PDB file of C-alpha atoms in Angstrom:
ATOM      1  CA  GLY A  59       1.173   4.861  -1.160  1.00 41.00           C
ATOM      2  CA  GLU A  60       4.564   4.983  -2.073  1.00 39.00           C
ATOM      3  CA  GLU A  61       8.057   3.893  -1.320  1.00 37.00           C
ATOM      4  CA  THR A  62      10.835   5.568  -2.351  1.00 37.00           C
ATOM      5  CA  PRO A  63      14.673   4.014  -3.077  1.00 37.00           C
ATOM      6  CA  GLY A  64      15.792   5.696  -0.017  1.00 37.00           C
ATOM      7  CA  GLY A  65      12.952   3.751   2.160  1.00 38.00           C
ATOM      8  CA  GLY A  66      14.611   2.212   5.061  1.00 38.00           C
ATOM      9  CA  GLY A  67      14.364  -0.898   6.041  1.00 38.00           C
ATOM     10  CA  GLY A  68      14.333  -2.605   9.472  1.00 38.00           C
ATOM     11  CA  GLY A  69      11.299  -3.629  11.533  1.00 35.00           C
ATOM     12  CA  ALA A  70       9.630  -2.801  14.728  1.00 33.00           C
ATOM     13  CA  GLY A  71      11.752  -0.484  16.637  1.00 35.00           C
ATOM     14  CA  GLN A  72      11.495   3.012  18.390  1.00 35.00           C
ATOM     15  CA  ALA A  73      11.545   6.115  16.472  1.00 35.00           C
ATOM     16  CA  THR A  74      13.817   8.957  17.357  1.00 34.00           C
ATOM     17  CA  GLN A  75      13.102  12.273  17.818  1.00 37.00           C
ATOM     18  CA  ARG A  76      14.743  15.053  15.728  1.00 37.00           C
ATOM     19  CA  GLU A  77      15.827  18.270  17.785  1.00 36.00           C
ATOM     20  CA  GLY A  78      13.745  21.274  16.944  1.00 36.00           C
ATOM     21  CA  GLY A  79      11.854  18.713  15.318  1.00 38.00           C
ATOM     22  CA  GLY A  80       9.487  17.297  17.649  1.00 38.00           C
ATOM     23  CA  GLY A  81       5.730  16.787  18.157  1.00 43.00           C
ATOM     24  CA  ASP A  82       2.825  17.993  16.226  1.00 46.00           C
ATOM     25  CA  GLY A  83       2.746  21.899  14.631  1.00 44.00           C
ATOM     26  CA  ALA A  84       4.921  23.815  12.226  1.00 42.00           C
ATOM     27  CA  GLN A  85       8.574  23.716  12.673  1.00 43.00           C
ATOM     28  CA  ASP A  86      10.920  26.865  12.255  1.00 46.00           C
ATOM     29  CA  GLN A  87      13.481  25.850   9.476  1.00 52.00           C
ATOM     30  CA  GLU A  88      15.311  27.226   6.620  1.00 56.00           C
ATOM     31  CA  PRO A  89      13.283  26.979   3.215  1.00 55.00           C
ATOM     32  CA  PRO A  90      14.594  24.627   0.431  1.00 56.00           C
ATOM     33  CA  SER A  91      17.191  26.334  -1.768  1.00 56.00           C
ATOM     34  CA  GLY A  92      19.351  25.073  -4.147  1.00 58.00           C
ATOM     35  CA  ALA A  93      18.508  21.622  -6.347  1.00 58.00           C
ATOM     36  CA  LEU A  94      15.684  21.227  -4.157  1.00 56.00           C
ATOM     37  CA  GLU A  95      14.513  24.900  -5.069  1.00 58.00           C
ATOM     38  CA  GLY A  96      14.578  24.027  -8.532  1.00 61.00           C
ATOM     39  CA  ALA A  97      12.259  20.789  -8.222  1.00 63.00           C
ATOM     40  CA  LEU A  98      10.043  22.431  -6.095  1.00 60.00           C
ATOM     41  CA  ARG A  99       9.732  25.108  -8.947  1.00 61.00           C
ATOM     42  CA  ARG A 100       9.000  22.722 -11.619  1.00 64.00           C
ATOM     43  CA  MET A 101       6.698  20.865  -9.536  1.00 64.00           C
ATOM     44  CA  GLY A 102       4.949  24.196  -8.755  1.00 61.00           C
ATOM     45  CA  GLY A 103       3.136  24.137 -12.119  1.00 57.00           C
ATOM     46  CA  ASP A 104       3.067  28.000 -12.511  1.00 59.00           C
ATOM     47  CA  GLY A 105       7.276  28.454 -12.750  1.00 58.00           C
ATOM     48  CA  ALA A 106       7.232  29.577  -9.011  1.00 64.00           C
ATOM     49  CA  PRO A 107       8.164  27.059  -6.354  1.00 66.00           C
ATOM     50  CA  LEU A 108       6.291  25.858  -4.100  1.00 70.00           C
ATOM     51  CA  ARG A 109       5.725  27.026  -0.828  1.00 76.00           C
ATOM     52  CA  ALA A 110       6.373  25.082   2.664  1.00 75.00           C
ATOM     53  CA  ASP A 111       2.550  25.298   3.406  1.00 79.00           C
ATOM     54  CA  GLN A 112       1.576  24.395  -0.246  1.00 81.00           C
ATOM     55  CA  LEU A 113       3.520  20.817   0.699  1.00 82.00           C
ATOM     56  CA  GLN A 114       2.376  20.270   3.536  1.00 87.00           C
ATOM     57  CA  LEU A 115      -1.426  18.833   4.869  1.00 90.00           C
ATOM     58  CA  SER A 116      -4.251  20.359   6.235  1.00 90.00           C
ATOM     59  CA  ASP A 117      -5.084  19.674   9.709  1.00 91.00           C
ATOM     60  CA  SER A 118      -8.110  17.750   8.555  1.00 92.00           C
ATOM     61  CA  GLN A 119      -5.724  15.435   6.144  1.00 92.00           C
ATOM     62  CA  VAL A 120      -3.398  15.150   8.837  1.00 93.00           C
ATOM     63  CA  ALA A 121      -5.989  13.662  11.248  1.00 92.00           C
ATOM     64  CA  ALA A 122      -7.158  11.570   8.209  1.00 92.00           C
ATOM     65  CA  VAL A 123      -4.165  10.115   7.733  1.00 92.00           C
ATOM     66  CA  ARG A 124      -3.433   9.520  11.446  1.00 91.00           C
ATOM     67  CA  ARG A 125      -6.612   7.872  12.078  1.00 91.00           C
ATOM     68  CA  CYS A 126      -7.793   6.607   8.767  1.00 91.00           C
ATOM     69  CA  VAL A 127      -4.633   5.154   7.470  1.00 92.00           C
ATOM     70  CA  LEU A 128      -1.819   4.449   9.837  1.00 92.00           C
ATOM     71  CA  GLU A 129      -3.404   3.699  13.140  1.00 89.00           C
ATOM     72  CA  PRO A 130      -6.117   1.044  11.521  1.00 90.00           C
ATOM     73  CA  SER A 131      -3.264  -0.323   9.596  1.00 88.00           C
ATOM     74  CA  GLY A 132      -1.406  -1.562  12.616  1.00 89.00           C
ATOM     75  CA  ALA A 133       1.703  -1.563  10.516  1.00 90.00           C
ATOM     76  CA  PHE A 134       2.730   2.107  12.052  1.00 92.00           C
ATOM     77  CA  TYR A 135       2.359   3.787  15.169  1.00 91.00           C
ATOM     78  CA  VAL A 136       2.037   7.988  15.386  1.00 92.00           C
ATOM     79  CA  LEU A 137       4.154   9.684  17.902  1.00 92.00           C
ATOM     80  CA  SER A 138       4.621  12.773  15.924  1.00 92.00           C
ATOM     81  CA  VAL A 139       3.861  14.731  13.057  1.00 93.00           C
ATOM     82  CA  GLN A 140       6.008  17.599  11.945  1.00 90.00           C
ATOM     83  CA  GLN A 141       5.178  19.920   9.337  1.00 90.00           C
ATOM     84  CA  SER A 142       8.527  20.597   7.406  1.00 86.00           C
ATOM     85  CA  PRO A 143       9.588  22.371   4.335  1.00 82.00           C
ATOM     86  CA  LEU A 144       9.590  18.722   2.957  1.00 81.00           C
ATOM     87  CA  GLY A 145       6.125  18.210   3.722  1.00 86.00           C
ATOM     88  CA  THR A 146       4.003  16.563   6.426  1.00 91.00           C
ATOM     89  CA  ILE A 147       6.387  13.946   8.372  1.00 92.00           C
ATOM     90  CA  PHE A 148       4.823  11.118  10.185  1.00 94.00           C
ATOM     91  CA  ARG A 149       7.183   9.974  12.877  1.00 92.00           C
ATOM     92  CA  GLY A 150       6.987   6.810  14.963  1.00 91.00           C
ATOM     93  CA  ASN A 151       7.024   3.068  15.261  1.00 90.00           C
ATOM     94  CA  LEU A 152       7.441   0.697  12.361  1.00 89.00           C
ATOM     95  CA  ARG A 153       5.829  -2.355  13.446  1.00 89.00           C
ATOM     96  CA  ALA A 154       5.852  -4.501  10.149  1.00 87.00           C
ATOM     97  CA  GLU A 155       8.246  -4.297   6.781  1.00 87.00           C
ATOM     98  CA  PRO A 156       8.206  -1.246   5.115  1.00 84.00           C
ATOM     99  CA  SER A 157       6.201  -3.171   2.342  1.00 83.00           C
ATOM    100  CA  ALA A 158       3.436  -4.276   4.440  1.00 86.00           C
ATOM    101  CA  LEU A 159       3.010  -0.747   5.211  1.00 89.00           C
ATOM    102  CA  LEU A 160       3.133   0.568   1.901  1.00 86.00           C
ATOM    103  CA  GLU A 161       0.198  -2.206   0.796  1.00 87.00           C
ATOM    104  CA  ALA A 162      -1.877  -0.646   3.849  1.00 88.00           C
ATOM    105  CA  LEU A 163      -1.194   3.028   2.557  1.00 89.00           C
ATOM    106  CA  ASP A 164      -2.288   1.796  -1.052  1.00 86.00           C
ATOM    107  CA  GLU A 165      -5.407   0.266   0.324  1.00 88.00           C
ATOM    108  CA  ARG A 166      -6.676   2.576   2.960  1.00 90.00           C
ATOM    109  CA  ALA A 167      -5.223   6.046   1.646  1.00 89.00           C
ATOM    110  CA  PRO A 168      -7.974   6.036  -1.504  1.00 89.00           C
ATOM    111  CA  GLN A 169     -10.935   5.080   0.275  1.00 89.00           C
ATOM    112  CA  GLU A 170     -10.497   8.710   2.040  1.00 89.00           C
ATOM    113  CA  ALA A 171     -12.353  11.746   0.509  1.00 89.00           C
ATOM    114  CA  ASP A 172     -10.463  14.244   2.296  1.00 88.00           C
ATOM    115  CA  LEU A 173      -6.721  12.639   1.045  1.00 90.00           C
ATOM    116  CA  GLU A 174      -7.480  12.674  -2.559  1.00 89.00           C
ATOM    117  CA  GLY A 175      -4.161  13.203  -4.237  1.00 86.00           C
ATOM    118  CA  VAL A 176      -2.361  13.488  -1.274  1.00 89.00           C
ATOM    119  CA  ARG A 177       0.926  11.299  -1.897  1.00 87.00           C
ATOM    120  CA  LEU A 178       2.333   8.931   1.222  1.00 90.00           C
ATOM    121  CA  LEU A 179       5.723   7.895   1.091  1.00 87.00           C
ATOM    122  CA  VAL A 180       7.925   5.517   3.081  1.00 88.00           C
ATOM    123  CA  LEU A 181      11.115   6.277   3.331  1.00 85.00           C
ATOM    124  CA  SER A 182      14.254   7.334   6.088  1.00 86.00           C
ATOM    125  CA  ASP A 183      13.752  10.031   7.654  1.00 84.00           C
ATOM    126  CA  PRO A 184      14.558  13.403   5.533  1.00 81.00           C
ATOM    127  CA  VAL A 185      15.863  15.415   8.379  1.00 80.00           C
ATOM    128  CA  PRO A 186      19.607  14.813   9.287  1.00 82.00           C
ATOM    129  CA  LEU A 187      20.829  13.610  12.554  1.00 81.00           C
ATOM    130  CA  THR A 188      21.997  15.907  14.558  1.00 85.00           C
ATOM    131  CA  ALA A 189      25.942  15.252  15.770  1.00 88.00           C
ATOM    132  CA  GLN A 190      24.823  13.810  19.144  1.00 89.00           C
ATOM    133  CA  GLN A 191      22.555  11.229  17.669  1.00 84.00           C
ATOM    134  CA  LEU A 192      25.224  10.249  15.240  1.00 87.00           C
ATOM    135  CA  GLN A 193      27.809  10.116  18.018  1.00 88.00           C
ATOM    136  CA  ALA A 194      25.392   7.975  20.277  1.00 88.00           C
ATOM    137  CA  GLY A 195      25.375   5.811  17.148  1.00 87.00           C
ATOM    138  CA  GLU A 196      21.910   6.660  16.116  1.00 84.00           C
ATOM    139  CA  GLU A 197      20.349   5.760  12.611  1.00 84.00           C
ATOM    140  CA  ALA A 198      17.842   7.042  10.482  1.00 82.00           C
ATOM    141  CA  VAL A 199      14.382   5.204  10.884  1.00 85.00           C
ATOM    142  CA  PRO A 200      11.682   4.991   8.490  1.00 88.00           C
ATOM    143  CA  VAL A 201       8.789   7.931   8.402  1.00 90.00           C
ATOM    144  CA  VAL A 202       5.889   8.362   6.753  1.00 91.00           C
ATOM    145  CA  LEU A 203       6.231  11.544   4.338  1.00 89.00           C
ATOM    146  CA  ALA A 204       2.891  12.953   2.997  1.00 90.00           C
ATOM    147  CA  LEU A 205       3.005  15.665   0.089  1.00 87.00           C
ATOM    148  CA  SER A 206      -0.293  17.709  -0.728  1.00 87.00           C
ATOM    149  CA  PRO A 207      -2.151  17.807  -4.059  1.00 85.00           C
ATOM    150  CA  ALA A 208      -0.115  20.881  -5.046  1.00 81.00           C
ATOM    151  CA  VAL A 209       2.881  18.479  -5.878  1.00 79.00           C
ATOM    152  CA  ARG A 210       2.646  17.748  -9.190  1.00 75.00           C
ATOM    153  CA  ALA A 211       4.776  15.334 -11.581  1.00 73.00           C
ATOM    154  CA  LEU A 212       7.842  16.990 -12.988  1.00 75.00           C
ATOM    155  CA  ARG A 213       7.059  18.209 -16.848  1.00 79.00           C
ATOM    156  CA  VAL A 214       9.186  17.959 -19.992  1.00 82.00           C
ATOM    157  CA  SER A 215      10.395  21.241 -21.220  1.00 82.00           C
ATOM    158  CA  GLY A 216      10.636  22.234 -24.721  1.00 87.00           C
ATOM    159  CA  GLY A 217      14.248  22.653 -24.176  1.00 87.00           C
ATOM    160  CA  GLU A 218      14.631  19.229 -22.825  1.00 87.00           C
ATOM    161  CA  LEU A 219      13.039  17.894 -25.858  1.00 91.00           C
ATOM    162  CA  GLY A 220      15.547  19.798 -28.163  1.00 92.00           C
ATOM    163  CA  LEU A 221      18.423  19.045 -26.162  1.00 92.00           C
ATOM    164  CA  ALA A 222      17.116  15.461 -27.122  1.00 92.00           C
ATOM    165  CA  ALA A 223      16.823  15.669 -30.466  1.00 93.00           C
ATOM    166  CA  LEU A 224      20.412  17.532 -30.795  1.00 94.00           C
ATOM    167  CA  SER A 225      22.011  14.779 -28.909  1.00 93.00           C
ATOM    168  CA  LEU A 226      20.014  12.366 -30.925  1.00 92.00           C
ATOM    169  CA  GLY A 227      21.756  13.784 -34.344  1.00 93.00           C
ATOM    170  CA  ALA A 228      25.576  13.992 -32.740  1.00 93.00           C
ATOM    171  CA  THR A 229      25.199  10.311 -31.589  1.00 92.00           C
ATOM    172  CA  GLY A 230      24.512   9.444 -34.923  1.00 91.00           C
ATOM    173  CA  LEU A 231      27.571  10.765 -36.253  1.00 91.00           C
ATOM    174  CA  THR A 232      29.889   9.407 -33.792  1.00 92.00           C
ATOM    175  CA  THR A 233      27.926   5.812 -33.509  1.00 90.00           C
ATOM    176  CA  LEU A 234      28.719   5.912 -37.209  1.00 87.00           C
ATOM    177  CA  GLY A 235      32.429   7.332 -36.760  1.00 85.00           C
ATOM    178  CA  TYR A 236      33.048   4.592 -34.358  1.00 86.00           C
ATOM    179  CA  ALA A 237      31.707   2.245 -36.795  1.00 85.00           C
ATOM    180  CA  LEU A 238      34.213   3.356 -39.886  1.00 81.00           C
ATOM    181  CA  SER A 239      36.991   3.284 -37.243  1.00 80.00           C
ATOM    182  CA  SER A 240      36.431  -0.654 -36.949  1.00 75.00           C
ATOM    183  CA  PHE A 241      38.039  -0.707 -40.783  1.00 72.00           C
ATOM    184  CA  LEU A 242      40.585   1.887 -40.504  1.00 66.00           C
ATOM    185  CA  LEU A 243      43.736  -0.539 -40.061  1.00 59.00           C
ATOM    186  CA  ALA A 244      41.726  -3.278 -42.610  1.00 62.00           C
ATOM    187  CA  ASN A 245      43.757  -3.748 -46.019  1.00 63.00           C
ATOM    188  CA  ASP A 246      46.674  -1.519 -44.911  1.00 62.00           C
ATOM    189  CA  GLY A 247      44.647   1.375 -44.241  1.00 61.00           C
ATOM    190  CA  GLN A 248      42.982   1.044 -47.671  1.00 69.00           C
ATOM    191  CA  LEU A 249      39.695   2.487 -46.596  1.00 69.00           C
ATOM    192  CA  LEU A 250      41.224   5.578 -44.603  1.00 68.00           C
ATOM    193  CA  GLU A 251      43.183   6.628 -47.889  1.00 70.00           C
ATOM    194  CA  ALA A 252      39.621   6.080 -49.342  1.00 69.00           C
ATOM    195  CA  LEU A 253      38.045   8.522 -47.267  1.00 68.00           C
ATOM    196  CA  ASN A 254      40.989  11.089 -47.596  1.00 69.00           C
ATOM    197  CA  ALA A 255      40.467  10.815 -51.399  1.00 71.00           C
ATOM    198  CA  GLY A 256      36.722  11.996 -50.638  1.00 69.00           C
ATOM    199  CA  ASP A 257      35.323   8.452 -51.545  1.00 71.00           C
ATOM    200  CA  THR A 258      32.181   7.717 -49.758  1.00 69.00           C
ATOM    201  CA  SER A 259      31.761   4.262 -50.519  1.00 71.00           C
ATOM    202  CA  PRO A 260      33.565   2.903 -47.096  1.00 71.00           C
ATOM    203  CA  VAL A 261      30.432   4.472 -45.401  1.00 77.00           C
ATOM    204  CA  ALA A 262      28.087   1.794 -46.594  1.00 77.00           C
ATOM    205  CA  THR A 263      30.289  -0.774 -45.211  1.00 78.00           C
ATOM    206  CA  ALA A 264      30.473   0.788 -41.868  1.00 80.00           C
ATOM    207  CA  LEU A 265      26.507   1.352 -41.987  1.00 85.00           C
ATOM    208  CA  PRO A 266      25.296  -2.130 -40.742  1.00 86.00           C
ATOM    209  CA  ILE A 267      27.650  -2.221 -37.796  1.00 85.00           C
ATOM    210  CA  ALA A 268      26.378   1.702 -37.058  1.00 88.00           C
ATOM    211  CA  ALA A 269      22.659   0.375 -37.421  1.00 90.00           C
ATOM    212  CA  GLY A 270      23.518  -2.646 -34.890  1.00 88.00           C
ATOM    213  CA  ILE A 271      24.850  -0.817 -32.304  1.00 88.00           C
ATOM    214  CA  GLY A 272      21.813   2.057 -33.059  1.00 90.00           C
ATOM    215  CA  ALA A 273      19.541  -1.352 -32.556  1.00 92.00           C
ATOM    216  CA  LEU A 274      20.784  -2.188 -29.289  1.00 91.00           C
ATOM    217  CA  LEU A 275      20.625   1.017 -27.731  1.00 92.00           C
ATOM    218  CA  LEU A 276      16.975   1.506 -29.116  1.00 93.00           C
ATOM    219  CA  LEU A 277      16.540  -2.372 -27.623  1.00 94.00           C
ATOM    220  CA  HIS A 278      17.579  -0.802 -24.100  1.00 95.00           C
ATOM    221  CA  GLU A 279      15.645   2.302 -23.911  1.00 94.00           C
ATOM    222  CA  GLY A 280      12.780   0.824 -24.960  1.00 95.00           C
ATOM    223  CA  ALA A 281      12.653  -1.814 -22.246  1.00 96.00           C
ATOM    224  CA  HIS A 282      12.994   1.136 -20.093  1.00 95.00           C
ATOM    225  CA  ALA A 283       9.722   2.763 -21.384  1.00 95.00           C
ATOM    226  CA  ALA A 284       7.760  -0.559 -21.340  1.00 96.00           C
ATOM    227  CA  ALA A 285       9.060  -1.304 -17.737  1.00 95.00           C
ATOM    228  CA  ALA A 286       7.955   2.513 -16.774  1.00 94.00           C
ATOM    229  CA  ALA A 287       4.849   1.879 -18.331  1.00 94.00           C
ATOM    230  CA  ALA A 288       3.904  -1.241 -17.027  1.00 94.00           C
ATOM    231  CA  ARG A 289       4.949  -0.096 -13.572  1.00 90.00           C
ATOM    232  CA  GLY A 290       3.324   3.316 -13.564  1.00 88.00           C
ATOM    233  CA  VAL A 291       6.371   5.156 -13.555  1.00 90.00           C
ATOM    234  CA  ARG A 292       6.253   8.528 -15.697  1.00 90.00           C
ATOM    235  CA  ILE A 293       9.956   9.062 -17.200  1.00 91.00           C
ATOM    236  CA  ALA A 294      11.152  11.913 -19.565  1.00 91.00           C
ATOM    237  CA  PRO A 295      12.461  11.129 -23.154  1.00 92.00           C
ATOM    238  CA  PRO A 296      15.975   9.390 -23.098  1.00 93.00           C
ATOM    239  CA  VAL A 297      18.953  11.890 -23.847  1.00 93.00           C
ATOM    240  CA  PRO A 298      21.843   9.937 -25.682  1.00 93.00           C
ATOM    241  CA  VAL A 299      25.122  11.033 -24.602  1.00 92.00           C
ATOM    242  CA  PRO A 300      27.498  10.869 -27.980  1.00 92.00           C
ATOM    243  CA  SER A 301      30.971   9.268 -27.340  1.00 88.00           C
ATOM    244  CA  LEU A 302      33.757   9.611 -30.064  1.00 83.00           C
ATOM    245  CA  GLN A 303      35.568   6.411 -28.482  1.00 84.00           C
ATOM    246  CA  LEU A 304      32.601   4.232 -28.443  1.00 84.00           C
ATOM    247  CA  GLY A 305      29.661   5.837 -30.524  1.00 86.00           C
ATOM    248  CA  CYS A 306      27.491   6.319 -27.455  1.00 88.00           C
ATOM    249  CA  PHE A 307      27.599   6.464 -23.741  1.00 87.00           C
ATOM    250  CA  GLY A 308      23.796   5.778 -23.500  1.00 88.00           C
ATOM    251  CA  CYS A 309      21.333   7.679 -22.467  1.00 92.00           C
ATOM    252  CA  VAL A 310      20.115  10.021 -19.337  1.00 92.00           C
ATOM    253  CA  THR A 311      16.442   9.382 -18.394  1.00 92.00           C
ATOM    254  CA  ARG A 312      14.991  11.072 -16.194  1.00 90.00           C
ATOM    255  CA  VAL A 313      12.222   9.981 -13.476  1.00 90.00           C
ATOM    256  CA  LEU A 314       8.976  12.777 -13.676  1.00 87.00           C
ATOM    257  CA  ASP A 315       6.996  11.438 -10.961  1.00 83.00           C
ATOM    258  CA  PHE A 316       7.570   9.275  -7.388  1.00 82.00           C
ATOM    259  CA  PRO A 317       7.668   5.932  -8.251  1.00 84.00           C
ATOM    260  CA  ARG A 318       5.417   3.795  -6.501  1.00 79.00           C
ATOM    261  CA  SER A 319       7.983   1.126  -4.940  1.00 81.00           C
ATOM    262  CA  ARG A 320      11.742   0.704  -4.515  1.00 82.00           C
ATOM    263  CA  ALA A 321      11.005  -2.598  -6.646  1.00 86.00           C
ATOM    264  CA  ALA A 322       8.906  -0.694  -9.088  1.00 89.00           C
ATOM    265  CA  LEU A 323      12.029   1.438  -9.682  1.00 90.00           C
ATOM    266  CA  TYR A 324      14.495  -1.570  -9.970  1.00 92.00           C
ATOM    267  CA  ASP A 325      12.500  -3.141 -12.679  1.00 94.00           C
ATOM    268  CA  VAL A 326      12.541   0.172 -14.960  1.00 94.00           C
ATOM    269  CA  ALA A 327      16.075   0.466 -14.083  1.00 93.00           C
ATOM    270  CA  ALA A 328      17.223  -3.042 -14.708  1.00 95.00           C
ATOM    271  CA  SER A 329      14.766  -3.584 -17.393  1.00 95.00           C
ATOM    272  CA  GLY A 330      17.143  -1.971 -20.080  1.00 94.00           C
ATOM    273  CA  PRO A 331      20.632  -3.741 -19.506  1.00 94.00           C
ATOM    274  CA  TYR A 332      18.983  -7.007 -18.962  1.00 95.00           C
ATOM    275  CA  VAL A 333      17.398  -6.692 -22.555  1.00 95.00           C
ATOM    276  CA  ALA A 334      20.425  -5.298 -24.062  1.00 93.00           C
ATOM    277  CA  LEU A 335      22.534  -7.548 -22.822  1.00 93.00           C
ATOM    278  CA  ALA A 336      20.364 -10.539 -24.048  1.00 95.00           C
ATOM    279  CA  ALA A 337      20.342  -8.961 -27.585  1.00 93.00           C
ATOM    280  CA  SER A 338      24.019  -8.437 -27.301  1.00 92.00           C
ATOM    281  CA  LEU A 339      24.535 -11.712 -26.876  1.00 93.00           C
ATOM    282  CA  ALA A 340      22.314 -12.907 -29.613  1.00 92.00           C
ATOM    283  CA  VAL A 341      24.107 -10.833 -31.923  1.00 87.00           C
ATOM    284  CA  PHE A 342      27.596 -12.450 -30.912  1.00 89.00           C
ATOM    285  CA  VAL A 343      26.669 -15.937 -31.257  1.00 91.00           C
ATOM    286  CA  VAL A 344      25.303 -15.226 -34.713  1.00 88.00           C
ATOM    287  CA  GLY A 345      28.281 -13.151 -35.811  1.00 84.00           C
ATOM    288  CA  LEU A 346      30.304 -16.118 -34.735  1.00 86.00           C
ATOM    289  CA  SER A 347      28.120 -18.610 -36.721  1.00 88.00           C
ATOM    290  CA  LEU A 348      28.147 -16.497 -39.853  1.00 84.00           C
ATOM    291  CA  SER A 349      32.329 -16.129 -39.602  1.00 81.00           C
ATOM    292  CA  ALA A 350      32.890 -19.437 -38.744  1.00 80.00           C
ATOM    293  CA  GLY A 351      33.953 -20.688 -42.301  1.00 76.00           C
ATOM    294  CA  LEU A 352      35.599 -17.435 -43.542  1.00 75.00           C
ATOM    295  CA  PRO A 353      39.224 -17.611 -44.061  1.00 76.00           C
ATOM    296  CA  PRO A 354      41.278 -15.315 -41.698  1.00 71.00           C
ATOM    297  CA  PRO A 355      42.085 -11.699 -42.845  1.00 63.00           C
ATOM    298  CA  PRO A 356      45.390 -11.618 -44.452  1.00 60.00           C
ATOM    299  CA  ALA A 357      48.274 -10.120 -41.903  1.00 59.00           C
ATOM    300  CA  ALA A 358      49.316  -6.619 -43.234  1.00 53.00           C
ATOM    301  CA  THR A 359      52.775  -7.966 -43.796  1.00 55.00           C
ATOM    302  CA  ASP A 360      51.947 -10.411 -46.249  1.00 52.00           C
ATOM    303  CA  ALA A 361      49.726  -7.802 -47.840  1.00 50.00           C
ATOM    304  CA  ALA A 362      52.618  -6.060 -48.381  1.00 51.00           C
ATOM    305  CA  ALA A 363      55.095  -8.403 -49.299  1.00 52.00           C
ATOM    306  CA  ALA A 364      52.868  -9.496 -52.292  1.00 53.00           C
ATOM    307  CA  ALA A 365      52.259  -5.893 -53.522  1.00 52.00           C
ATOM    308  CA  ALA A 366      55.807  -5.558 -53.876  1.00 52.00           C
ATOM    309  CA  ALA A 367      56.056  -8.528 -56.012  1.00 53.00           C
TER     310      ALA A 367
END
């Protein structure tokens, strides 16, 4: 069982029927397009987008979810079942917190042989409210979305790996450039003059700063990866975003599969900033302690006056 970030909160209440999405059976809806079609294509495994009937459960699987999982749990009373282009949607009354329903799905679904490979998600109704329902003040209610075993986790392509490698190289260069810029105004710009004269020795001066930035970024992404492994969330290799102003804007990391819960997704997302913040504070404190006894650098006007004398 799974619960997605869009999962609705709220306790028990009456589920609202969608117009055109009433009772059991298939519904006449437009097939997915755009970004959703692209995602379904990548999840299909053979390069072709999954058809609506491949996403939906069979009649026997619908009966198993309804009679062997949802009804015995007591957390969700099914009023209707819709076969939609997004999968099979179970609508009804939520009689407990979404987390309690999620626990029931995790416990009961694996016990049913017909539901092997079926994904059960708790989320806000993915079918948009009609204009009349919005005017009446209705809100989206939690539903159970079931996906067939044909839905697979997204894959990492060779192009994505190549992009990650190129971005990593570019980020290394921009990070070194940012580190060098920290010394451009030091000693009346002597470092810049040395670089213009072809002297590469200033690069060695900037390497510790570049290495420190790279280490913090590595800790950040390592924390994401460790949390993802601990929470069972599959993620793609991070793609660094180079920046001439900051060295690196961070990384873009795709989630390849459905997180088991919003808490799991939060743990993966928050682990990187927390670890990087703690490491940054530690580096800051160490830097202050090492520079406490150093004399202040001479002002540019003082250095110019001394040179003139």
